[in-house]
Amino acid sequence: MKLWAGRFSKEADKVTDAINFSIGIDKRMWREDIEGSIAHSKMLSERGIISNEDKERIVAALRQLSDEIEKGETVISEEYEDIHSFVEAVLTQRIGDAGKRLHTARSRNDQVAVDIRLNLRNETDRLLKLLEELIALLSDMAETYADVIMPGYTHLQRAQPITFGHHLLAYAEMLLRDRGRLIDAKKRMNVCPLGAGALAGTTYPIDREMTAKELGFDAPARNSLDAVSDRDFCIELASALSIIMVHLSRFSEEIILWCSHEFKFIELDDAFSTGSSIMPQKKNPDIAEIVRGKAGRVFGSLMTLLTVMKGLPLAYNKDMQEDKEAIFDAFDTVSLCLMAFTPMLKTIKVNKEEMRKAAAGGFINATDCADYLVGKGLPFRDAYKITGSLVAYCIENSKVLEDLSLEELKEFSPLFEEDVFKAISLETCVNNRTSYGGPAPENVRLQAKAVKSELSGSK
Ligand code: ARG
């Protein structure tokens, strides 16, 4: 069963197979393994290394196998060490010597490096689509809620008024950066290791440009040692995926807070929340919580990859077989999180009244009150001090700034006039925050448009 049985006089111990086999994980790359082998055989025949007839047989048998696996007519047998051994074994059973010629001028070291790059290129494209759906949703929702006033927080204390649309667009910006990181990582990983052989290239007259082109890579990898020992792309992708999870986790945390009874800013749709087995009144934000929890798992994959690679001498070492489980799990986890998060967000009910109530209750117009006095000629520091005393007075008397009469205000500063009430109304406070990037509804609409155009721009 082993590709390398020739040198050995004894069968491997069961436990050797148990720790050594990777087919349980790498069978996921069967399409890419076949695709890579087709390209390799075409190149071998083009360069006269195998005959045209052998190439025809190999390509037909590989296409046939691919078709059968796709339809479930052939099941990938886990009796083999890895997906490369399985494909080669089936080929040899079916077409004999032609199958045995496929591995000329190739090693599993360059083969696996090609497979994983091809596989992750597709995974990245799938994930980009999911990410883009969420960004598009955020920009739509930002337009819908462009003038819904809510408190903005620092230290989780009510700070200044913002709009819900503005808050949502903050996440759109984070996710756009995530998108950029994935696109960047994809560009860097798109070089072809095939032809690097085990580590030192080959004496056969191969054409690496041809296989690189055939497989949609930008170029062949320049250094054969680097080509087979590089897993930077896995680390970069796991890092980009980890940052996505940081963002989804922070967003989840806010959603969990917002749908608590203490905030009541939003309500989750029944289809995207869960109940309690004992407390009949409960409606729990489990999706948001599990997304927050799964962040840890993705960070774990990044740590696995960094640790596996950090002490390896050049070139290939078996430690590197651990790469696939980590990076595949990271992709699966982030995809699942995005698939659940987007429809959960899309179906929330936004409780504008509660947001406004919270905005009205926390002195979040205090800065605007100070700015009003600045407008009347007072230096900012003095205005700040007067407003501070006003806030203390309000707290003592269970009032907010807008509740005070002009007489009360004038006790603190003669500069207060009738126009102060308009100046410190929440609407004025938000509508006047038109500085670039600020929360005014007109800004939010422009920002949402900019997000959409960045999204539809070229990659
Ligand atoms: N299963 C191996 C991996 O995933 C494939 C390469 C094996 N090469 C070797 N020389 N043992 O890394």
Tab-separated table of C-alpha atoms and ligand atoms in Angstrom:
chain	number	residue	atom	x	y	z
A	1	MET	CA	0.000	0.000	0.000
A	2	LYS	CA	2.896	2.397	0.715
A	3	LEU	CA	4.515	4.403	-2.066
A	4	TRP	CA	7.865	3.961	-0.353
A	5	ALA	CA	7.702	0.234	0.521
A	6	GLY	CA	10.790	-0.740	-1.568
A	7	ARG	CA	13.472	0.041	1.002
A	8	PHE	CA	11.682	-1.644	3.894
A	9	SER	CA	11.672	-5.288	4.920
A	10	LYS	CA	8.944	-4.960	7.544
A	11	GLU	CA	5.392	-3.585	7.557
A	12	ALA	CA	4.878	-0.401	9.548
A	13	ASP	CA	3.478	-0.855	13.031
A	14	LYS	CA	-0.189	0.082	13.394
A	15	VAL	CA	0.656	3.023	15.579
A	16	THR	CA	3.146	4.296	12.988
A	17	ASP	CA	0.301	4.440	10.508
A	18	ALA	CA	-2.032	5.977	13.055
A	19	ILE	CA	0.269	8.906	13.732
A	20	ASN	CA	1.636	9.202	10.209
A	21	PHE	CA	-1.435	8.986	7.978
A	22	SER	CA	-3.002	12.263	6.908
A	23	ILE	CA	-5.665	10.997	4.517
A	24	GLY	CA	-8.465	11.696	7.015
A	25	ILE	CA	-7.699	15.399	6.609
A	26	ASP	CA	-6.065	15.762	3.196
A	27	LYS	CA	-8.718	13.820	1.267
A	28	ARG	CA	-10.459	17.179	1.277
A	29	MET	CA	-7.931	18.211	-1.411
A	30	TRP	CA	-8.787	15.434	-3.844
A	31	ARG	CA	-9.938	17.797	-6.580
A	32	GLU	CA	-6.756	19.846	-6.357
A	33	ASP	CA	-4.580	16.724	-6.269
A	34	ILE	CA	-6.146	15.495	-9.485
A	35	GLU	CA	-5.984	18.926	-11.096
A	36	GLY	CA	-2.277	19.217	-10.231
A	37	SER	CA	-1.557	15.744	-11.596
A	38	ILE	CA	-3.318	16.507	-14.879
A	39	ALA	CA	-1.205	19.648	-15.324
A	40	HIS	CA	1.982	17.754	-14.426
A	41	SER	CA	1.298	14.929	-16.892
A	42	LYS	CA	0.547	17.388	-19.695
A	43	MET	CA	3.862	19.110	-19.065
A	44	LEU	CA	5.759	15.796	-18.920
A	45	SER	CA	4.422	14.786	-22.314
A	46	GLU	CA	4.961	18.262	-23.799
A	47	ARG	CA	8.652	18.005	-22.816
A	48	GLY	CA	8.931	14.428	-24.117
A	49	ILE	CA	9.470	12.979	-20.623
A	50	ILE	CA	6.461	10.669	-21.024
A	51	SER	CA	4.743	9.689	-24.267
A	52	ASN	CA	1.626	11.355	-25.563
A	53	GLU	CA	-0.276	8.054	-25.231
A	54	ASP	CA	0.666	7.707	-21.574
A	55	LYS	CA	-0.427	11.280	-20.956
A	56	GLU	CA	-3.789	10.618	-22.667
A	57	ARG	CA	-4.314	7.551	-20.499
A	58	ILE	CA	-3.350	9.364	-17.320
A	59	VAL	CA	-5.580	12.368	-18.014
A	60	ALA	CA	-8.572	10.203	-18.992
A	61	ALA	CA	-8.188	8.015	-15.881
A	62	LEU	CA	-7.824	11.035	-13.605
A	63	ARG	CA	-10.909	12.697	-15.102
A	64	GLN	CA	-12.819	9.452	-14.710
A	65	LEU	CA	-11.753	9.139	-11.063
A	66	SER	CA	-12.730	12.734	-10.392
A	67	ASP	CA	-16.154	12.113	-11.862
A	68	GLU	CA	-16.636	8.978	-9.772
A	69	ILE	CA	-15.617	10.662	-6.505
A	70	GLU	CA	-17.907	13.588	-7.291
A	71	LYS	CA	-20.849	11.231	-7.827
A	72	GLY	CA	-19.987	9.110	-4.812
A	73	GLU	CA	-19.304	6.040	-6.979
A	74	THR	CA	-15.751	5.838	-5.683
A	75	VAL	CA	-15.111	6.433	-2.025
A	76	ILE	CA	-11.657	7.641	-0.976
A	77	SER	CA	-10.160	4.766	0.987
A	78	GLU	CA	-8.474	5.708	4.243
A	79	GLU	CA	-6.231	2.643	3.938
A	80	TYR	CA	-3.769	4.896	2.132
A	81	GLU	CA	-1.290	7.233	3.762
A	82	ASP	CA	-2.518	10.393	2.097
A	83	ILE	CA	-4.585	11.623	-0.844
A	84	HIS	CA	-1.526	11.587	-3.137
A	85	SER	CA	-0.923	7.891	-2.455
A	86	PHE	CA	-4.596	7.085	-2.988
A	87	VAL	CA	-4.848	8.817	-6.363
A	88	GLU	CA	-1.609	7.266	-7.626
A	89	ALA	CA	-2.629	3.793	-6.421
A	90	VAL	CA	-6.017	3.946	-8.163
A	91	LEU	CA	-4.361	5.193	-11.318
A	92	THR	CA	-1.826	2.377	-11.325
A	93	GLN	CA	-4.501	-0.251	-10.674
A	94	ARG	CA	-6.440	1.070	-13.637
A	95	ILE	CA	-3.828	1.941	-16.267
A	96	GLY	CA	-0.691	0.094	-15.101
A	97	ASP	CA	2.675	1.482	-16.222
A	98	ALA	CA	1.273	4.783	-17.469
A	99	GLY	CA	0.021	5.420	-13.931
A	100	LYS	CA	3.439	4.605	-12.511
A	101	ARG	CA	5.014	7.227	-14.791
A	102	LEU	CA	2.953	10.115	-13.425
A	103	HIS	CA	5.268	10.753	-10.479
A	104	THR	CA	8.328	11.297	-12.687
A	105	ALA	CA	10.093	14.571	-11.794
A	106	ARG	CA	7.781	15.167	-8.845
A	107	SER	CA	7.781	14.591	-5.092
A	108	ARG	CA	4.934	14.583	-2.636
A	109	ASN	CA	6.662	17.600	-1.142
A	110	ASP	CA	6.005	19.854	-4.124
A	111	GLN	CA	2.724	18.041	-4.802
A	112	VAL	CA	1.246	18.773	-1.369
A	113	ALA	CA	2.481	22.356	-1.536
A	114	VAL	CA	0.592	22.814	-4.822
A	115	ASP	CA	-2.566	21.111	-3.568
A	116	ILE	CA	-2.865	23.191	-0.462
A	117	ARG	CA	-2.299	26.462	-2.318
A	118	LEU	CA	-4.946	25.564	-4.893
A	119	ASN	CA	-7.338	24.522	-2.158
A	120	LEU	CA	-6.849	27.625	-0.044
A	121	ARG	CA	-7.202	29.855	-3.089
A	122	ASN	CA	-10.733	28.485	-3.528
A	123	GLU	CA	-11.477	28.606	0.193
A	124	THR	CA	-10.401	32.243	0.253
A	125	ASP	CA	-12.707	33.098	-2.647
A	126	ARG	CA	-15.635	31.449	-0.865
A	127	LEU	CA	-14.892	33.288	2.335
A	128	LEU	CA	-14.532	36.612	0.515
A	129	LYS	CA	-18.067	36.203	-0.809
A	130	LEU	CA	-19.448	35.640	2.691
A	131	LEU	CA	-17.512	38.617	4.027
A	132	GLU	CA	-18.735	40.835	1.192
A	133	GLU	CA	-22.340	39.852	1.895
A	134	LEU	CA	-21.968	41.043	5.462
A	135	ILE	CA	-20.313	44.315	4.420
A	136	ALA	CA	-23.085	44.935	1.864
A	137	LEU	CA	-25.721	44.286	4.539
A	138	LEU	CA	-24.016	46.735	6.910
A	139	SER	CA	-23.986	49.472	4.303
A	140	ASP	CA	-27.693	48.892	3.529
A	141	MET	CA	-28.596	48.947	7.207
A	142	ALA	CA	-26.499	52.078	7.720
A	143	GLU	CA	-28.664	53.857	5.155
A	144	THR	CA	-31.861	52.617	6.828
A	145	TYR	CA	-30.704	53.759	10.262
A	146	ALA	CA	-28.748	56.848	9.181
A	147	ASP	CA	-30.703	59.138	11.503
A	148	VAL	CA	-31.505	56.845	14.387
A	149	ILE	CA	-29.884	58.483	17.397
A	150	MET	CA	-28.110	56.341	19.983
A	151	PRO	CA	-25.532	56.985	22.657
A	152	GLY	CA	-21.922	56.483	21.652
A	153	TYR	CA	-19.766	55.022	24.432
A	154	THR	CA	-16.253	55.157	25.750
A	155	HIS	CA	-15.351	52.918	28.717
A	156	LEU	CA	-18.912	51.600	28.222
A	157	GLN	CA	-20.109	54.932	29.657
A	158	ARG	CA	-22.443	57.085	27.593
A	159	ALA	CA	-20.214	59.656	25.910
A	160	GLN	CA	-21.576	61.536	22.896
A	161	PRO	CA	-24.529	61.085	20.567
A	162	ILE	CA	-24.049	59.091	17.392
A	163	THR	CA	-26.359	57.338	14.949
A	164	PHE	CA	-26.962	53.615	14.697
A	165	GLY	CA	-25.997	53.786	11.020
A	166	HIS	CA	-22.651	55.279	11.984
A	167	HIS	CA	-22.030	52.524	14.520
A	168	LEU	CA	-22.760	49.841	11.933
A	169	LEU	CA	-20.404	51.439	9.438
A	170	ALA	CA	-17.548	51.181	11.921
A	171	TYR	CA	-17.850	47.410	11.495
A	172	ALA	CA	-18.063	47.759	7.716
A	173	GLU	CA	-14.679	49.511	7.804
A	174	MET	CA	-13.117	46.727	9.887
A	175	LEU	CA	-14.454	44.055	7.579
A	176	LEU	CA	-13.250	45.942	4.511
A	177	ARG	CA	-9.746	45.823	5.956
A	178	ASP	CA	-10.215	42.083	6.540
A	179	ARG	CA	-11.188	41.732	2.921
A	180	GLY	CA	-8.050	43.579	1.874
A	181	ARG	CA	-5.886	41.263	3.989
A	182	LEU	CA	-7.386	38.164	2.360
A	183	ILE	CA	-6.920	39.583	-1.127
A	184	ASP	CA	-3.296	40.434	-0.299
A	185	ALA	CA	-2.562	37.005	1.143
A	186	LYS	CA	-4.072	35.397	-1.921
A	187	LYS	CA	-1.780	37.365	-4.218
A	188	ARG	CA	1.323	36.355	-2.282
A	189	MET	CA	0.423	32.671	-2.159
A	190	ASN	CA	-0.299	32.473	-5.865
A	191	VAL	CA	3.098	31.130	-6.955
A	192	CYS	CA	3.547	27.538	-8.029
A	193	PRO	CA	5.872	25.132	-6.155
A	194	LEU	CA	5.370	22.284	-8.648
A	195	GLY	CA	8.706	21.244	-10.133
A	196	ALA	CA	10.661	22.023	-6.969
A	197	GLY	CA	10.663	18.252	-6.461
A	198	ALA	CA	11.598	16.983	-3.019
A	199	LEU	CA	13.759	20.046	-2.420
A	200	ALA	CA	16.373	20.371	-5.172
A	201	GLY	CA	14.474	20.545	-8.440
A	202	THR	CA	15.132	17.837	-11.005
A	203	THR	CA	17.450	16.821	-13.819
A	204	TYR	CA	14.508	16.249	-16.183
A	205	PRO	CA	13.893	19.061	-18.685
A	206	ILE	CA	10.629	20.187	-17.071
A	207	ASP	CA	8.731	23.381	-17.879
A	208	ARG	CA	7.691	25.044	-14.665
A	209	GLU	CA	6.226	28.063	-16.443
A	210	MET	CA	3.809	25.749	-18.190
A	211	THR	CA	2.461	24.019	-15.052
A	212	ALA	CA	2.251	27.329	-13.207
A	213	LYS	CA	0.169	28.784	-16.030
A	214	GLU	CA	-1.957	25.669	-16.419
A	215	LEU	CA	-2.921	25.834	-12.733
A	216	GLY	CA	-3.674	29.560	-12.743
A	217	PHE	CA	-0.611	30.651	-10.749
A	218	ASP	CA	1.102	33.959	-11.469
A	219	ALA	CA	4.580	32.373	-11.687
A	220	PRO	CA	6.638	29.377	-10.566
A	221	ALA	CA	8.165	29.747	-7.069
A	222	ARG	CA	11.723	30.946	-7.608
A	223	ASN	CA	13.668	28.881	-5.057
A	224	SER	CA	13.094	25.133	-4.844
A	225	LEU	CA	13.905	24.920	-1.106
A	226	ASP	CA	11.556	27.754	-0.260
A	227	ALA	CA	8.890	26.353	-2.580
A	228	VAL	CA	8.491	23.137	-0.567
A	229	SER	CA	9.133	24.506	2.920
A	230	ASP	CA	7.033	27.660	2.802
A	231	ARG	CA	3.789	27.745	4.744
A	232	ASP	CA	3.741	31.506	5.240
A	233	PHE	CA	0.499	31.642	3.294
A	234	CYS	CA	-1.206	29.414	5.876
A	235	ILE	CA	0.034	31.650	8.675
A	236	GLU	CA	-1.019	34.816	6.839
A	237	LEU	CA	-4.460	33.440	6.135
A	238	ALA	CA	-4.898	32.198	9.699
A	239	SER	CA	-3.868	35.617	10.913
A	240	ALA	CA	-6.346	37.382	8.602
A	241	LEU	CA	-9.031	34.922	9.748
A	242	SER	CA	-8.155	35.588	13.388
A	243	ILE	CA	-8.587	39.330	12.897
A	244	ILE	CA	-11.983	38.699	11.272
A	245	MET	CA	-12.910	36.767	14.413
A	246	VAL	CA	-11.730	39.635	16.627
A	247	HIS	CA	-14.179	41.848	14.749
A	248	LEU	CA	-17.066	39.396	14.766
A	249	SER	CA	-16.445	38.772	18.444
A	250	ARG	CA	-16.555	42.465	19.356
A	251	PHE	CA	-19.711	42.883	17.291
A	252	SER	CA	-21.210	39.835	19.002
A	253	GLU	CA	-20.406	41.284	22.400
A	254	GLU	CA	-22.323	44.453	21.497
A	255	ILE	CA	-25.269	42.480	20.158
A	256	ILE	CA	-25.396	40.493	23.389
A	257	LEU	CA	-25.410	43.728	25.394
A	258	TRP	CA	-27.943	45.442	23.124
A	259	CYS	CA	-30.522	42.692	23.420
A	260	SER	CA	-30.210	42.452	27.197
A	261	HIS	CA	-33.094	43.810	29.217
A	262	GLU	CA	-30.813	46.555	30.492
A	263	PHE	CA	-30.248	47.999	27.007
A	264	LYS	CA	-33.199	46.740	24.916
A	265	PHE	CA	-31.722	48.458	21.816
A	266	ILE	CA	-32.489	45.494	19.574
A	267	GLU	CA	-34.442	42.262	19.543
A	268	LEU	CA	-33.229	39.134	17.792
A	269	ASP	CA	-35.527	37.234	15.492
A	270	ASP	CA	-36.881	33.981	16.946
A	271	ALA	CA	-35.226	32.052	14.117
A	272	PHE	CA	-31.798	33.243	15.251
A	273	SER	CA	-32.082	32.916	19.026
A	274	THR	CA	-32.615	30.105	21.495
A	275	GLY	CA	-34.562	29.419	24.663
A	276	SER	CA	-33.758	28.049	28.086
A	277	SER	CA	-34.746	24.580	29.252
A	278	ILE	CA	-35.802	25.884	32.669
A	279	MET	CA	-36.560	29.608	32.401
A	280	PRO	CA	-39.570	30.077	30.140
A	281	GLN	CA	-39.060	33.829	29.709
A	282	LYS	CA	-35.564	33.522	28.221
A	283	LYS	CA	-34.578	34.383	24.668
A	284	ASN	CA	-30.849	33.925	24.408
A	285	PRO	CA	-28.374	35.366	21.884
A	286	ASP	CA	-26.596	32.017	21.427
A	287	ILE	CA	-25.347	32.712	17.902
A	288	ALA	CA	-23.546	35.854	18.995
A	289	GLU	CA	-22.130	34.057	22.034
A	290	ILE	CA	-20.880	31.056	20.093
A	291	VAL	CA	-19.291	33.325	17.480
A	292	ARG	CA	-17.517	35.147	20.322
A	293	GLY	CA	-16.425	31.773	21.672
A	294	LYS	CA	-15.247	30.402	18.359
A	295	ALA	CA	-12.784	33.271	18.054
A	296	GLY	CA	-10.626	31.353	20.528
A	297	ARG	CA	-10.600	28.342	18.282
A	298	VAL	CA	-9.398	30.306	15.254
A	299	PHE	CA	-6.660	32.019	17.296
A	300	GLY	CA	-5.671	28.486	18.330
A	301	SER	CA	-5.154	27.528	14.684
A	302	LEU	CA	-2.915	30.543	14.145
A	303	MET	CA	-0.878	29.586	17.223
A	304	THR	CA	-0.621	25.985	15.974
A	305	LEU	CA	0.765	27.101	12.628
A	306	LEU	CA	3.261	29.556	14.092
A	307	THR	CA	4.494	26.971	16.566
A	308	VAL	CA	4.721	24.125	14.050
A	309	MET	CA	6.849	26.204	11.696
A	310	LYS	CA	9.097	28.131	14.048
A	311	GLY	CA	11.885	25.603	14.545
A	312	LEU	CA	11.948	23.741	11.258
A	313	PRO	CA	15.169	23.442	9.300
A	314	LEU	CA	14.847	23.618	5.510
A	315	ALA	CA	13.270	22.043	3.587
A	316	TYR	CA	10.214	19.754	4.076
A	317	ASN	CA	9.672	18.169	7.492
A	318	LYS	CA	6.785	15.951	8.468
A	319	ASP	CA	5.757	18.425	11.176
A	320	MET	CA	4.291	20.431	8.318
A	321	GLN	CA	1.565	17.859	7.827
A	322	GLU	CA	-0.099	19.507	10.849
A	323	ASP	CA	-0.742	22.622	8.738
A	324	LYS	CA	-3.885	21.377	7.033
A	325	GLU	CA	-6.026	20.510	10.022
A	326	ALA	CA	-5.336	23.923	11.549
A	327	ILE	CA	-5.963	26.033	8.471
A	328	PHE	CA	-8.976	24.020	7.252
A	329	ASP	CA	-10.588	24.274	10.670
A	330	ALA	CA	-9.984	28.015	10.719
A	331	PHE	CA	-11.696	28.397	7.319
A	332	ASP	CA	-14.605	26.148	8.311
A	333	THR	CA	-15.117	27.992	11.572
A	334	VAL	CA	-15.038	31.500	10.107
A	335	SER	CA	-17.344	30.463	7.229
A	336	LEU	CA	-19.884	28.989	9.626
A	337	CYS	CA	-19.721	32.070	11.841
A	338	LEU	CA	-20.327	34.391	8.878
A	339	MET	CA	-23.140	32.187	7.567
A	340	ALA	CA	-24.926	32.480	10.911
A	341	PHE	CA	-24.013	36.051	11.782
A	342	THR	CA	-25.240	37.761	8.605
A	343	PRO	CA	-28.857	36.505	8.678
A	344	MET	CA	-28.979	37.054	12.444
A	345	LEU	CA	-28.032	40.702	11.943
A	346	LYS	CA	-30.303	41.110	8.939
A	347	THR	CA	-33.392	40.123	10.961
A	348	ILE	CA	-32.856	42.178	14.127
A	349	LYS	CA	-35.619	44.511	15.248
A	350	VAL	CA	-34.188	47.908	16.066
A	351	ASN	CA	-35.769	49.641	19.017
A	352	LYS	CA	-35.295	53.296	18.070
A	353	GLU	CA	-37.226	54.601	21.093
A	354	GLU	CA	-35.000	52.781	23.583
A	355	MET	CA	-31.880	53.988	21.818
A	356	ARG	CA	-33.151	57.531	21.933
A	357	LYS	CA	-34.177	57.208	25.573
A	358	ALA	CA	-30.682	56.035	26.465
A	359	ALA	CA	-29.217	58.879	24.433
A	360	ALA	CA	-31.374	61.407	26.264
A	361	GLY	CA	-30.494	60.168	29.728
A	362	GLY	CA	-26.735	60.234	29.995
A	363	PHE	CA	-25.624	63.879	29.574
A	364	ILE	CA	-24.204	62.999	26.185
A	365	ASN	CA	-24.886	66.571	25.094
A	366	ALA	CA	-22.543	67.959	27.755
A	367	THR	CA	-19.743	68.548	25.231
A	368	ASP	CA	-22.220	70.375	23.013
A	369	CYS	CA	-23.317	72.511	25.937
A	370	ALA	CA	-19.687	73.496	26.546
A	371	ASP	CA	-19.258	74.145	22.826
A	372	TYR	CA	-22.315	76.432	22.986
A	373	LEU	CA	-20.590	78.585	25.600
A	374	VAL	CA	-17.422	78.571	23.499
A	375	GLY	CA	-19.589	79.914	20.668
A	376	LYS	CA	-20.575	82.772	22.980
A	377	GLY	CA	-16.925	83.697	23.464
A	378	LEU	CA	-15.856	81.662	26.523
A	379	PRO	CA	-12.523	79.763	26.404
A	380	PHE	CA	-13.157	75.979	26.161
A	381	ARG	CA	-11.631	75.133	29.569
A	382	ASP	CA	-13.949	77.606	31.353
A	383	ALA	CA	-16.934	76.351	29.394
A	384	TYR	CA	-15.990	72.783	30.318
A	385	LYS	CA	-15.880	73.693	34.027
A	386	ILE	CA	-19.264	75.450	34.000
A	387	THR	CA	-20.874	72.525	32.189
A	388	GLY	CA	-19.342	70.138	34.719
A	389	SER	CA	-20.989	72.055	37.567
A	390	LEU	CA	-24.260	72.023	35.622
A	391	VAL	CA	-24.075	68.237	35.298
A	392	ALA	CA	-23.401	67.892	39.045
A	393	TYR	CA	-26.385	70.164	39.755
A	394	CYS	CA	-28.580	68.052	37.433
A	395	ILE	CA	-27.539	64.810	39.109
A	396	GLU	CA	-28.342	66.270	42.509
A	397	ASN	CA	-31.786	67.321	41.316
A	398	SER	CA	-32.530	64.256	39.143
A	399	LYS	CA	-32.650	66.278	35.953
A	400	VAL	CA	-30.923	66.342	32.577
A	401	LEU	CA	-29.493	69.449	30.920
A	402	GLU	CA	-32.536	69.997	28.670
A	403	ASP	CA	-34.826	70.055	31.737
A	404	LEU	CA	-33.204	73.149	33.211
A	405	SER	CA	-34.911	76.509	32.873
A	406	LEU	CA	-33.087	79.470	31.365
A	407	GLU	CA	-33.043	81.064	34.838
A	408	GLU	CA	-31.333	78.035	36.335
A	409	LEU	CA	-28.808	78.026	33.490
A	410	LYS	CA	-28.083	81.727	33.889
A	411	GLU	CA	-27.095	81.123	37.513
A	412	PHE	CA	-24.115	79.243	36.117
A	413	SER	CA	-23.334	81.622	33.257
A	414	PRO	CA	-24.984	84.796	31.995
A	415	LEU	CA	-23.993	83.733	28.467
A	416	PHE	CA	-26.882	81.237	28.246
A	417	GLU	CA	-29.750	82.456	26.016
A	418	GLU	CA	-32.973	80.958	24.733
A	419	ASP	CA	-31.105	79.406	21.769
A	420	VAL	CA	-29.267	77.018	24.127
A	421	PHE	CA	-32.164	74.555	24.082
A	422	LYS	CA	-31.936	74.047	20.366
A	423	ALA	CA	-28.156	73.837	20.589
A	424	ILE	CA	-28.203	70.979	23.086
A	425	SER	CA	-31.102	69.023	21.581
A	426	LEU	CA	-29.983	65.564	20.535
A	427	GLU	CA	-30.956	66.214	16.915
A	428	THR	CA	-28.759	69.313	16.752
A	429	CYS	CA	-25.913	67.501	18.478
A	430	VAL	CA	-25.971	64.708	15.934
A	431	ASN	CA	-26.831	66.737	12.834
A	432	ASN	CA	-23.984	69.168	13.502
A	433	ARG	CA	-21.371	66.443	13.795
A	434	THR	CA	-20.587	66.781	10.116
A	435	SER	CA	-16.802	66.691	10.423
A	436	TYR	CA	-15.330	64.150	7.987
A	437	GLY	CA	-16.042	60.624	9.274
A	438	GLY	CA	-18.543	61.871	11.865
A	439	PRO	CA	-22.008	60.493	12.714
A	440	ALA	CA	-24.334	63.117	11.144
A	441	PRO	CA	-26.992	61.392	9.011
A	442	GLU	CA	-25.790	63.081	5.811
A	443	ASN	CA	-22.251	61.803	6.547
A	444	VAL	CA	-23.517	58.305	7.209
A	445	ARG	CA	-25.273	58.224	3.850
A	446	LEU	CA	-22.088	59.326	2.103
A	447	GLN	CA	-19.983	56.794	4.031
A	448	ALA	CA	-22.386	53.989	3.175
A	449	LYS	CA	-22.081	54.907	-0.490
A	450	ALA	CA	-18.291	54.920	-0.246
A	451	VAL	CA	-18.314	51.458	1.363
A	452	LYS	CA	-20.513	50.168	-1.441
A	453	SER	CA	-18.280	51.568	-4.127
A	454	GLU	CA	-15.157	50.128	-2.477
A	455	LEU	CA	-16.924	46.786	-2.375
A	456	SER	CA	-17.806	46.851	-6.048
A	457	GLY	CA	-14.318	48.078	-7.019
A	458	SER	CA	-11.678	45.782	-8.474
A	459	LYS	CA	-9.747	43.374	-6.241
B	1	ARG	N1	1.031	14.070	3.847
B	1	ARG	C1	2.152	14.916	3.667
B	1	ARG	C2	1.857	16.328	4.166
B	1	ARG	O1	0.718	16.652	4.279
B	1	ARG	C3	2.514	14.970	2.224
B	1	ARG	C4	3.958	15.135	1.953
B	1	ARG	C5	4.701	13.972	2.430
B	1	ARG	N2	6.053	13.981	2.054
B	1	ARG	C6	6.942	13.207	2.661
B	1	ARG	N3	8.125	13.231	2.194
B	1	ARG	N4	6.624	12.426	3.645
B	1	ARG	O2	2.716	17.108	4.471
